[in-house]
Each structure stands twice: as structure tokens, then as C-alpha cells.
Amino acid sequence: MRLQHDVHLQVFDPEDIEYGDVIGKGGEGIVRKCTINYQGIVHLEAAVKTLSDNSSDAICLTLEEIELLW
């Protein structure tokens, strides 16, 4: 497996996120559909994961999931 490094991760203000339906649930949190108001111009369809477990294992699992997306 080839891993990419230095991938840009965008962090949004909570008021820029319009939350939608839950599309996944696990031990470490939930995933919901959302629409992002990007720079006040573009509305992007996305998903947001909210962690309910802030243990190092849960955070590592989430970061691994992000790596899989690339």
C-alpha cells in the first residue's frame, strides 16, 4: 500500500456545516451527510464524522479511515 503524506485537510467552522441524515454509526462516533458552505460561495456535499470516543485508538482509526479516502 502506498501512503500519501502532506495531504491538505480542511477544517471548517461549525456554522459553515449544514448537517443531514446519519449514514453510519460505530463505537467511536457517527457519520452524517452534510453540506459545507465553502468560503461563502460554493456548497459542497460531504460527510462529517463526530467522535464520541476520544481515546487514542478511536482517533487512530478515524485517521486511518481518512487515509483510505486518498
mmCIF file of N, CA and C in Angstrom:
data_model
loop_
_atom_site.group_PDB
_atom_site.id
_atom_site.type_symbol
_atom_site.label_atom_id
_atom_site.label_comp_id
_atom_site.label_asym_id
_atom_site.label_seq_id
_atom_site.Cartn_x
_atom_site.Cartn_y
_atom_site.Cartn_z
ATOM 1 N N MET A 1 0.845 -1.170 0.000
ATOM 2 C CA MET A 1 0.000 0.000 0.000
ATOM 3 C C MET A 1 0.894 1.237 0.000
ATOM 4 N N ARG A 2 0.567 2.173 -0.847
ATOM 5 C CA ARG A 2 1.304 3.432 -0.920
ATOM 6 C C ARG A 2 0.570 4.490 -0.114
ATOM 7 N N LEU A 3 1.261 5.087 0.841
ATOM 8 C CA LEU A 3 0.648 6.133 1.656
ATOM 9 C C LEU A 3 1.051 7.498 1.143
ATOM 10 N N GLN A 4 0.124 8.418 1.126
ATOM 11 C CA GLN A 4 0.425 9.787 0.733
ATOM 12 C C GLN A 4 0.655 10.605 1.994
ATOM 13 N N HIS A 5 1.581 11.510 1.918
ATOM 14 C CA HIS A 5 1.862 12.391 3.041
ATOM 15 C C HIS A 5 1.624 13.828 2.616
ATOM 16 N N ASP A 6 1.518 14.688 3.586
ATOM 17 C CA ASP A 6 1.308 16.110 3.341
ATOM 18 C C ASP A 6 0.024 16.390 2.560
ATOM 19 N N VAL A 7 -1.027 15.631 2.848
ATOM 20 C CA VAL A 7 -2.327 15.861 2.226
ATOM 21 C C VAL A 7 -3.029 16.962 3.016
ATOM 22 N N HIS A 8 -3.558 17.953 2.320
ATOM 23 C CA HIS A 8 -4.221 19.083 2.958
ATOM 24 C C HIS A 8 -5.574 18.648 3.521
ATOM 25 N N LEU A 9 -5.800 18.935 4.772
ATOM 26 C CA LEU A 9 -7.060 18.637 5.425
ATOM 27 C C LEU A 9 -7.701 19.967 5.795
ATOM 28 N N GLN A 10 -8.889 20.223 5.291
ATOM 29 C CA GLN A 10 -9.575 21.491 5.541
ATOM 30 C C GLN A 10 -10.432 21.374 6.790
ATOM 31 N N VAL A 11 -10.341 22.336 7.663
ATOM 32 C CA VAL A 11 -11.161 22.391 8.872
ATOM 33 C C VAL A 11 -12.146 23.534 8.695
ATOM 34 N N PHE A 12 -13.426 23.248 8.961
ATOM 35 C CA PHE A 12 -14.485 24.239 8.756
ATOM 36 C C PHE A 12 -15.049 24.698 10.088
ATOM 37 N N ASP A 13 -15.534 25.917 10.107
ATOM 38 C CA ASP A 13 -16.246 26.422 11.272
ATOM 39 C C ASP A 13 -17.585 25.696 11.363
ATOM 40 N N PRO A 14 -18.035 25.372 12.574
ATOM 41 C CA PRO A 14 -19.321 24.660 12.721
ATOM 42 C C PRO A 14 -20.486 25.365 12.032
ATOM 43 N N GLU A 15 -20.469 26.705 11.987
ATOM 44 C CA GLU A 15 -21.593 27.411 11.350
ATOM 45 C C GLU A 15 -21.586 27.274 9.830
ATOM 46 N N ASP A 16 -20.494 26.762 9.257
ATOM 47 C CA ASP A 16 -20.421 26.530 7.807
ATOM 48 C C ASP A 16 -20.911 25.138 7.408
ATOM 49 N N ILE A 17 -21.343 24.346 8.386
ATOM 50 C CA ILE A 17 -21.767 22.968 8.133
ATOM 51 C C ILE A 17 -23.264 22.842 8.372
ATOM 52 N N GLU A 18 -23.974 22.349 7.355
ATOM 53 C CA GLU A 18 -25.401 22.056 7.491
ATOM 54 C C GLU A 18 -25.534 20.534 7.564
ATOM 55 N N TYR A 19 -25.897 20.025 8.721
ATOM 56 C CA TYR A 19 -25.927 18.586 8.958
ATOM 57 C C TYR A 19 -27.172 17.945 8.373
ATOM 58 N N GLY A 20 -26.991 16.721 7.863
ATOM 59 C CA GLY A 20 -28.097 15.957 7.295
ATOM 60 C C GLY A 20 -28.282 14.635 8.026
ATOM 61 N N ASP A 21 -28.733 13.634 7.283
ATOM 62 C CA ASP A 21 -29.045 12.323 7.847
ATOM 63 C C ASP A 21 -27.805 11.574 8.321
ATOM 64 N N VAL A 22 -27.992 10.740 9.329
ATOM 65 C CA VAL A 22 -26.937 9.836 9.791
ATOM 66 C C VAL A 22 -26.786 8.735 8.747
ATOM 67 N N ILE A 23 -25.546 8.495 8.313
ATOM 68 C CA ILE A 23 -25.294 7.445 7.317
ATOM 69 C C ILE A 23 -24.421 6.324 7.863
ATOM 70 N N GLY A 24 -23.940 6.475 9.096
ATOM 71 C CA GLY A 24 -23.137 5.428 9.699
ATOM 72 C C GLY A 24 -22.949 5.668 11.185
ATOM 73 N N LYS A 25 -22.863 4.560 11.926
ATOM 74 C CA LYS A 25 -22.689 4.640 13.364
ATOM 75 C C LYS A 25 -21.728 3.550 13.783
ATOM 76 N N GLY A 26 -20.809 3.886 14.668
ATOM 77 C CA GLY A 26 -19.880 2.897 15.170
ATOM 78 C C GLY A 26 -19.548 3.188 16.618
ATOM 79 N N GLY A 27 -18.650 2.396 17.161
ATOM 80 C CA GLY A 27 -18.287 2.550 18.556
ATOM 81 C C GLY A 27 -17.606 3.863 18.855
ATOM 82 N N GLU A 28 -16.933 4.442 17.862
ATOM 83 C CA GLU A 28 -16.186 5.673 18.117
ATOM 84 C C GLU A 28 -16.934 6.931 17.711
ATOM 85 N N GLY A 29 -18.074 6.819 17.025
ATOM 86 C CA GLY A 29 -18.815 8.019 16.652
ATOM 87 C C GLY A 29 -19.838 7.770 15.571
ATOM 88 N N ILE A 30 -20.349 8.864 14.993
ATOM 89 C CA ILE A 30 -21.353 8.771 13.931
ATOM 90 C C ILE A 30 -20.882 9.555 12.707
ATOM 91 N N VAL A 31 -21.384 9.152 11.547
ATOM 92 C CA VAL A 31 -21.103 9.842 10.286
ATOM 93 C C VAL A 31 -22.434 10.337 9.737
ATOM 94 N N ARG A 32 -22.449 11.618 9.347
ATOM 95 C CA ARG A 32 -23.659 12.220 8.798
ATOM 96 C C ARG A 32 -23.348 12.867 7.456
ATOM 97 N N LYS A 33 -24.353 12.874 6.584
ATOM 98 C CA LYS A 33 -24.250 13.678 5.370
ATOM 99 C C LYS A 33 -24.256 15.135 5.793
ATOM 100 N N CYS A 34 -23.625 15.973 4.987
ATOM 101 C CA CYS A 34 -23.654 17.401 5.288
ATOM 102 C C CYS A 34 -23.401 18.199 4.021
ATOM 103 N N THR A 35 -23.692 19.471 4.113
ATOM 104 C CA THR A 35 -23.375 20.420 3.056
ATOM 105 C C THR A 35 -22.473 21.476 3.680
ATOM 106 N N ILE A 36 -21.352 21.743 3.011
ATOM 107 C CA ILE A 36 -20.382 22.711 3.508
ATOM 108 C C ILE A 36 -20.522 24.001 2.706
ATOM 109 N N ASN A 37 -20.623 25.104 3.402
ATOM 110 C CA ASN A 37 -20.609 26.420 2.787
ATOM 111 C C ASN A 37 -19.142 26.824 2.704
ATOM 112 N N TYR A 38 -18.520 26.574 1.552
ATOM 113 C CA TYR A 38 -17.084 26.768 1.387
ATOM 114 C C TYR A 38 -16.781 28.183 0.926
ATOM 115 N N GLN A 39 -16.153 28.939 1.770
ATOM 116 C CA GLN A 39 -15.761 30.322 1.504
ATOM 117 C C GLN A 39 -16.943 31.199 1.097
ATOM 118 N N GLY A 40 -18.125 30.850 1.562
ATOM 119 C CA GLY A 40 -19.301 31.658 1.309
ATOM 120 C C GLY A 40 -19.806 31.639 -0.125
ATOM 121 N N ILE A 41 -19.209 30.795 -0.981
ATOM 122 C CA ILE A 41 -19.577 30.808 -2.393
ATOM 123 C C ILE A 41 -20.107 29.459 -2.865
ATOM 124 N N VAL A 42 -19.397 28.410 -2.531
ATOM 125 C CA VAL A 42 -19.682 27.076 -3.056
ATOM 126 C C VAL A 42 -20.277 26.203 -1.960
ATOM 127 N N HIS A 43 -21.304 25.442 -2.296
ATOM 128 C CA HIS A 43 -21.886 24.490 -1.370
ATOM 129 C C HIS A 43 -21.440 23.085 -1.793
ATOM 130 N N LEU A 44 -20.667 22.436 -0.938
ATOM 131 C CA LEU A 44 -20.119 21.118 -1.238
ATOM 132 C C LEU A 44 -20.855 20.044 -0.462
ATOM 133 N N GLU A 45 -21.209 18.958 -1.164
ATOM 134 C CA GLU A 45 -21.779 17.796 -0.500
ATOM 135 C C GLU A 45 -20.627 17.018 0.124
ATOM 136 N N ALA A 46 -20.779 16.622 1.381
ATOM 137 C CA ALA A 46 -19.697 15.958 2.088
ATOM 138 C C ALA A 46 -20.269 15.057 3.174
ATOM 139 N N ALA A 47 -19.390 14.551 3.990
ATOM 140 C CA ALA A 47 -19.777 13.794 5.168
ATOM 141 C C ALA A 47 -18.919 14.279 6.324
ATOM 142 N N VAL A 48 -19.471 14.213 7.518
ATOM 143 C CA VAL A 48 -18.749 14.642 8.706
ATOM 144 C C VAL A 48 -18.839 13.528 9.751
ATOM 145 N N LYS A 49 -17.720 13.268 10.396
ATOM 146 C CA LYS A 49 -17.694 12.262 11.450
ATOM 147 C C LYS A 49 -17.522 12.971 12.775
ATOM 148 N N THR A 50 -18.375 12.659 13.723
ATOM 149 C CA THR A 50 -18.304 13.209 15.064
ATOM 150 C C THR A 50 -17.892 12.092 16.004
ATOM 151 N N LEU A 51 -16.769 12.271 16.660
ATOM 152 C CA LEU A 51 -16.265 11.249 17.577
ATOM 153 C C LEU A 51 -16.961 11.365 18.924
ATOM 154 N N SER A 52 -17.397 10.225 19.453
ATOM 155 C CA SER A 52 -17.945 10.184 20.805
ATOM 156 C C SER A 52 -16.940 9.553 21.753
ATOM 157 N N ASP A 53 -15.847 9.061 21.200
ATOM 158 C CA ASP A 53 -14.782 8.422 21.967
ATOM 159 C C ASP A 53 -13.474 9.099 21.563
ATOM 160 N N ASN A 54 -12.826 9.772 22.486
ATOM 161 C CA ASN A 54 -11.601 10.478 22.136
ATOM 162 C C ASN A 54 -10.339 9.728 22.574
ATOM 163 N N SER A 55 -10.460 8.405 22.689
ATOM 164 C CA SER A 55 -9.281 7.604 23.021
ATOM 165 C C SER A 55 -8.316 7.600 21.839
ATOM 166 N N SER A 56 -7.083 7.275 22.093
ATOM 167 C CA SER A 56 -6.092 7.252 21.009
ATOM 168 C C SER A 56 -6.459 6.211 19.958
ATOM 169 N N ASP A 57 -7.078 5.098 20.368
ATOM 170 C CA ASP A 57 -7.496 4.083 19.398
ATOM 171 C C ASP A 57 -8.561 4.620 18.441
ATOM 172 N N ALA A 58 -9.542 5.330 18.977
ATOM 173 C CA ALA A 58 -10.616 5.879 18.142
ATOM 174 C C ALA A 58 -10.068 6.939 17.193
ATOM 175 N N ILE A 59 -9.178 7.782 17.683
ATOM 176 C CA ILE A 59 -8.592 8.823 16.832
ATOM 177 C C ILE A 59 -7.735 8.193 15.747
ATOM 178 N N CYS A 60 -6.937 7.185 16.087
ATOM 179 C CA CYS A 60 -6.109 6.495 15.084
ATOM 180 C C CYS A 60 -6.980 5.832 14.021
ATOM 181 N N LEU A 61 -8.080 5.196 14.441
ATOM 182 C CA LEU A 61 -8.990 4.563 13.482
ATOM 183 C C LEU A 61 -9.564 5.595 12.525
ATOM 184 N N THR A 62 -9.962 6.744 13.033
ATOM 185 C CA THR A 62 -10.520 7.812 12.194
ATOM 186 C C THR A 62 -9.471 8.325 11.214
ATOM 187 N N LEU A 63 -8.250 8.522 11.685
ATOM 188 C CA LEU A 63 -7.186 8.986 10.784
ATOM 189 C C LEU A 63 -6.877 7.942 9.713
ATOM 190 N N GLU A 64 -6.940 6.666 10.051
ATOM 191 C CA GLU A 64 -6.743 5.607 9.054
ATOM 192 C C GLU A 64 -7.860 5.634 8.011
ATOM 193 N N GLU A 65 -9.097 5.894 8.454
ATOM 194 C CA GLU A 65 -10.213 6.000 7.512
ATOM 195 C C GLU A 65 -9.989 7.155 6.549
ATOM 196 N N ILE A 66 -9.493 8.266 7.052
ATOM 197 C CA ILE A 66 -9.199 9.419 6.173
ATOM 198 C C ILE A 66 -8.138 9.048 5.155
ATOM 199 N N GLU A 67 -7.097 8.336 5.593
ATOM 200 C CA GLU A 67 -6.048 7.905 4.654
ATOM 201 C C GLU A 67 -6.603 7.005 3.562
ATOM 202 N N LEU A 68 -7.577 6.160 3.909
ATOM 203 C CA LEU A 68 -8.190 5.274 2.916
ATOM 204 C C LEU A 68 -8.937 6.051 1.835
ATOM 205 N N LEU A 69 -9.420 7.237 2.182
ATOM 206 C CA LEU A 69 -10.138 8.049 1.206
ATOM 207 C C LEU A 69 -9.223 8.594 0.122
ATOM 208 N N TRP A 70 -7.931 8.682 0.386
ATOM 209 C CA TRP A 70 -6.987 9.218 -0.573
ATOM 210 C C TRP A 70 -6.450 8.105 -1.377
#
